Coordinates of C-alpha atoms in Angstrom, one line a residue:
Chain I
E1 CA 0.0 0.0 0.0
A2 CA 1.4 3.5 -1.0
Q3 CA 1.8 5.5 2.1
V4 CA 3.7 8.0 4.1
T5 CA 4.5 7.0 7.6
Q6 CA 5.5 9.3 10.5
N7 CA 6.8 8.5 14.0
P8 CA 6.1 9.2 16.7
R9 CA 2.4 10.0 16.3
Y10 CA 2.2 11.8 19.7
L11 CA 5.1 13.2 21.7
I12 CA 5.2 15.4 24.8
T13 CA 8.6 16.7 25.7
V14 CA 10.3 19.6 27.5
T15 CA 12.1 22.6 26.3
G16 CA 15.6 22.1 25.1
K17 CA 15.5 18.3 24.7
K18 CA 16.5 17.4 21.2
L19 CA 14.1 15.3 19.3
T20 CA 13.6 13.8 15.8
V21 CA 10.3 13.0 14.0
T22 CA 10.9 10.3 11.3
C23 CA 9.2 10.3 8.0
S24 CA 9.3 7.5 5.4
Q25 CA 7.5 6.9 2.1
N26 CA 7.3 3.9 -0.2
M27 CA 6.4 5.5 -3.4
N28 CA 9.8 6.4 -4.8
H29 CA 8.8 9.9 -4.8
E30 CA 11.5 12.6 -5.4
Y31 CA 9.7 15.4 -3.5
M32 CA 9.2 15.4 0.2
S33 CA 8.3 18.2 2.6
W34 CA 7.4 19.0 6.3
Y35 CA 4.6 21.2 7.4
R36 CA 3.2 22.4 10.5
Q37 CA -0.5 23.0 11.2
D38 CA -1.8 25.6 13.8
P39 CA -5.3 26.7 14.4
G40 CA -6.2 29.7 12.3
L41 CA -2.9 29.6 10.3
G42 CA -3.4 26.5 8.1
L43 CA -0.5 24.4 6.8
R44 CA 2.8 26.0 6.6
Q45 CA 5.8 24.6 4.9
I46 CA 8.9 24.1 7.2
Y47 CA 11.4 22.5 4.7
Y48 CA 11.4 20.6 1.5
S49 CA 13.5 18.4 -0.5
M50 CA 13.4 17.9 -4.2
N51 CA 15.7 14.9 -4.2
V52 CA 18.4 13.1 -2.2
E53 CA 21.0 15.5 -0.6
V54 CA 18.8 18.4 -1.9
T55 CA 17.0 20.4 0.8
D56 CA 15.7 24.0 1.1
K57 CA 13.8 26.2 3.4
G58 CA 10.2 26.7 3.3
D59 CA 8.1 29.5 4.9
V60 CA 8.9 28.7 8.7
P61 CA 12.3 27.0 8.9
E62 CA 13.6 28.6 12.1
G63 CA 14.3 26.0 14.8
Y64 CA 14.1 23.0 12.6
K65 CA 16.6 21.0 10.6
V66 CA 16.2 18.2 8.0
S67 CA 18.4 15.8 6.1
R68 CA 17.8 13.7 3.0
K69 CA 20.3 11.0 2.8
E70 CA 18.0 8.4 1.3
K71 CA 15.2 8.9 -1.1
R72 CA 12.5 7.3 1.1
N73 CA 13.4 9.0 4.5
F74 CA 13.2 12.8 5.5
P75 CA 13.6 13.2 9.2
L76 CA 12.6 16.4 11.0
I77 CA 15.0 17.5 13.7
L78 CA 14.4 19.9 16.5
E79 CA 17.7 20.5 18.1
S80 CA 16.3 22.6 21.0
P81 CA 12.6 22.6 21.0
S82 CA 10.6 25.5 22.4
P83 CA 6.9 25.8 23.5
N84 CA 6.2 27.8 20.4
Q85 CA 7.0 24.7 18.3
T86 CA 3.9 22.9 19.9
S87 CA 1.9 22.0 16.8
L88 CA 0.6 19.2 14.5
Y89 CA 3.2 18.3 12.0
F90 CA 2.8 16.7 8.7
C91 CA 5.2 15.0 6.3
A92 CA 4.3 14.7 2.6
S93 CA 5.7 13.4 -0.6
R94 CA 4.9 13.5 -4.2
A95 CA 6.5 12.6 -7.5
G96 CA 8.6 15.4 -9.3
G97 CA 6.7 17.9 -11.3
P98 CA 3.6 19.9 -10.8
G99 CA 0.9 17.4 -11.6
G100 CA 1.8 14.8 -9.0
T101 CA -0.6 14.2 -6.1
Q102 CA 0.8 15.0 -2.7
Y103 CA 0.4 12.3 -0.2
F104 CA 0.4 13.3 3.5
G105 CA 1.4 11.3 6.5
P106 CA -1.0 10.8 9.4
G107 CA 0.5 13.6 11.5
T108 CA 2.6 14.0 14.6
R109 CA 1.2 16.0 17.5
L110 CA 4.0 17.6 19.4
T111 CA 3.7 19.3 22.8
V112 CA 6.7 21.2 24.1
L113 CA 6.4 22.1 27.8
Chain X
K1 CA 3.0 37.6 -3.1
N2 CA 1.1 34.5 -4.0
Q3 CA -2.1 34.2 -1.9
V4 CA -5.0 31.6 -1.5
E5 CA -8.0 32.9 0.2
Q6 CA -10.8 30.6 1.2
S7 CA -14.4 31.4 2.2
P8 CA -16.3 30.8 4.3
Q9 CA -14.0 30.2 7.3
S10 CA -16.6 27.7 8.7
L11 CA -20.0 26.4 7.7
I12 CA -22.6 24.3 9.4
I13 CA -25.3 22.6 7.2
L14 CA -27.9 19.9 7.7
E15 CA -27.4 16.5 6.4
G16 CA -28.7 16.1 2.9
K17 CA -28.2 19.7 1.9
N18 CA -25.9 21.1 -0.6
C19 CA -23.1 23.5 0.0
T20 CA -20.5 25.5 -1.9
L21 CA -17.0 26.5 -0.7
Q22 CA -14.9 29.2 -2.4
C23 CA -11.4 29.7 -3.2
N24 CA -9.7 32.8 -4.6
Y25 CA -6.1 32.9 -5.5
T26 CA -3.4 35.3 -6.8
V27 CA -0.8 32.7 -7.5
S28 CA 1.1 33.2 -10.9
P29 CA 2.3 31.7 -12.9
F30 CA -0.5 29.0 -12.4
S31 CA 0.1 25.4 -12.7
N32 CA -2.9 23.6 -11.2
L33 CA -5.4 23.7 -8.3
R34 CA -6.2 21.0 -5.9
W35 CA -9.0 20.7 -3.2
Y36 CA -8.0 18.6 -0.2
K37 CA -10.3 17.1 2.5
Q38 CA -8.8 16.9 5.9
D39 CA -10.5 14.9 8.6
T40 CA -9.8 16.1 12.2
G41 CA -6.3 14.8 13.4
R42 CA -5.4 13.3 10.0
G43 CA -3.5 14.2 7.0
P44 CA -5.2 15.9 4.0
V45 CA -6.3 13.7 1.1
S46 CA -6.6 14.9 -2.5
L47 CA -10.1 15.3 -3.8
T48 CA -9.8 16.9 -7.3
I49 CA -6.9 18.5 -9.4
M50 CA -7.6 21.1 -12.1
T51 CA -5.3 22.6 -14.7
F52 CA -5.7 25.8 -16.5
S53 CA -7.8 24.3 -19.3
E54 CA -10.3 22.5 -17.1
N55 CA -13.5 24.2 -16.0
T56 CA -15.3 21.4 -14.0
K57 CA -14.2 18.2 -12.4
S58 CA -16.2 15.8 -10.3
N59 CA -15.4 13.1 -7.8
G60 CA -18.6 11.5 -6.6
R61 CA -20.7 14.0 -4.6
Y62 CA -17.8 16.5 -5.0
T63 CA -17.7 19.0 -8.0
A64 CA -14.9 21.5 -8.4
T65 CA -15.0 24.3 -10.8
L66 CA -12.2 26.6 -12.0
D67 CA -12.3 30.1 -13.6
A68 CA -8.8 30.8 -14.5
D69 CA -9.7 34.3 -15.8
T70 CA -11.1 35.5 -12.6
K71 CA -8.7 33.2 -10.5
Q72 CA -11.6 31.6 -8.6
S73 CA -12.5 28.0 -7.8
S74 CA -15.4 26.4 -6.0
L75 CA -16.0 23.1 -4.4
H76 CA -19.7 22.0 -4.4
I77 CA -20.8 19.2 -2.1
T78 CA -24.1 17.5 -3.1
A79 CA -26.4 15.8 -0.7
S80 CA -24.1 16.2 2.2
Q81 CA -23.5 13.2 4.7
L82 CA -22.2 13.3 8.2
S83 CA -18.9 12.0 7.0
D84 CA -18.4 15.2 4.8
S85 CA -17.7 17.0 8.2
A86 CA -14.0 18.0 7.6
S87 CA -11.7 20.9 6.6
Y88 CA -11.4 21.5 2.9
I89 CA -8.3 23.1 1.9
C90 CA -7.6 24.7 -1.6
V91 CA -4.0 24.3 -2.8
V92 CA -2.7 26.2 -5.8
T93 CA 0.7 25.1 -7.5
D94 CA 2.7 27.7 -9.3
S95 CA 5.0 26.6 -12.2
N96 CA 8.1 28.3 -11.0
S97 CA 11.1 26.3 -10.1
G98 CA 10.3 23.6 -7.5
Y99 CA 6.4 23.9 -8.3
A100 CA 5.7 25.5 -4.9
L101 CA 2.4 24.7 -3.3
N102 CA 0.3 27.6 -1.9
F103 CA -2.1 26.6 0.8
G104 CA -5.4 28.3 1.8
K105 CA -6.4 28.2 5.4
G106 CA -9.3 25.8 4.8
T107 CA -13.0 25.9 5.4
S108 CA -14.2 23.9 8.2
L109 CA -17.6 22.2 7.4
L110 CA -19.9 20.6 10.0
V111 CA -22.8 18.4 8.7
T112 CA -25.3 17.9 11.4
P113 CA -28.2 15.4 11.6

């Protein structure tokens, strides 16, 4: 089954404790991205990657890092989480080009105390 | 700056009734427009995609329209069901390098018995 998986689905942590949210897709997609979703603000892109070893900032990259060492994986790293990073996070992937459908993961609800 | 505006912000309708959601955009150059359905706590799922030359596209009880001249799209839901309760997000792709996605903030639809 074609899918995007994220782990963990729920996470409660404390300020400053480094964490990683994993994302994996099994569709051989070139393009992957991370979004955060907050009430009233909609989905905002954090980082995206157009292929292995190619990453770029989205609209709200501050406080986040990513890496793309393999085509299927695109982890999101919070080196020193802060309470304003409490949010619902989505990973997504799609085939290259404008016409490809973007598939979203199930989401990770992060709370930073 | 590319923008996608959706209206109304929220909507409550009775089961069995029809409704129409609106999306206005300023994205240029335009590549395509998608409507996504997002159930609470889950990732968005694509409903329809429309390119510049398409005026109407249906997916079951969902019908999307596009007027590329006025840069407006609508999503019409016929004979609503309780399972239609969700957030509906309009996403416009521009055809610049990277095919960036521009997200609306969504319309929250509640269908009541």
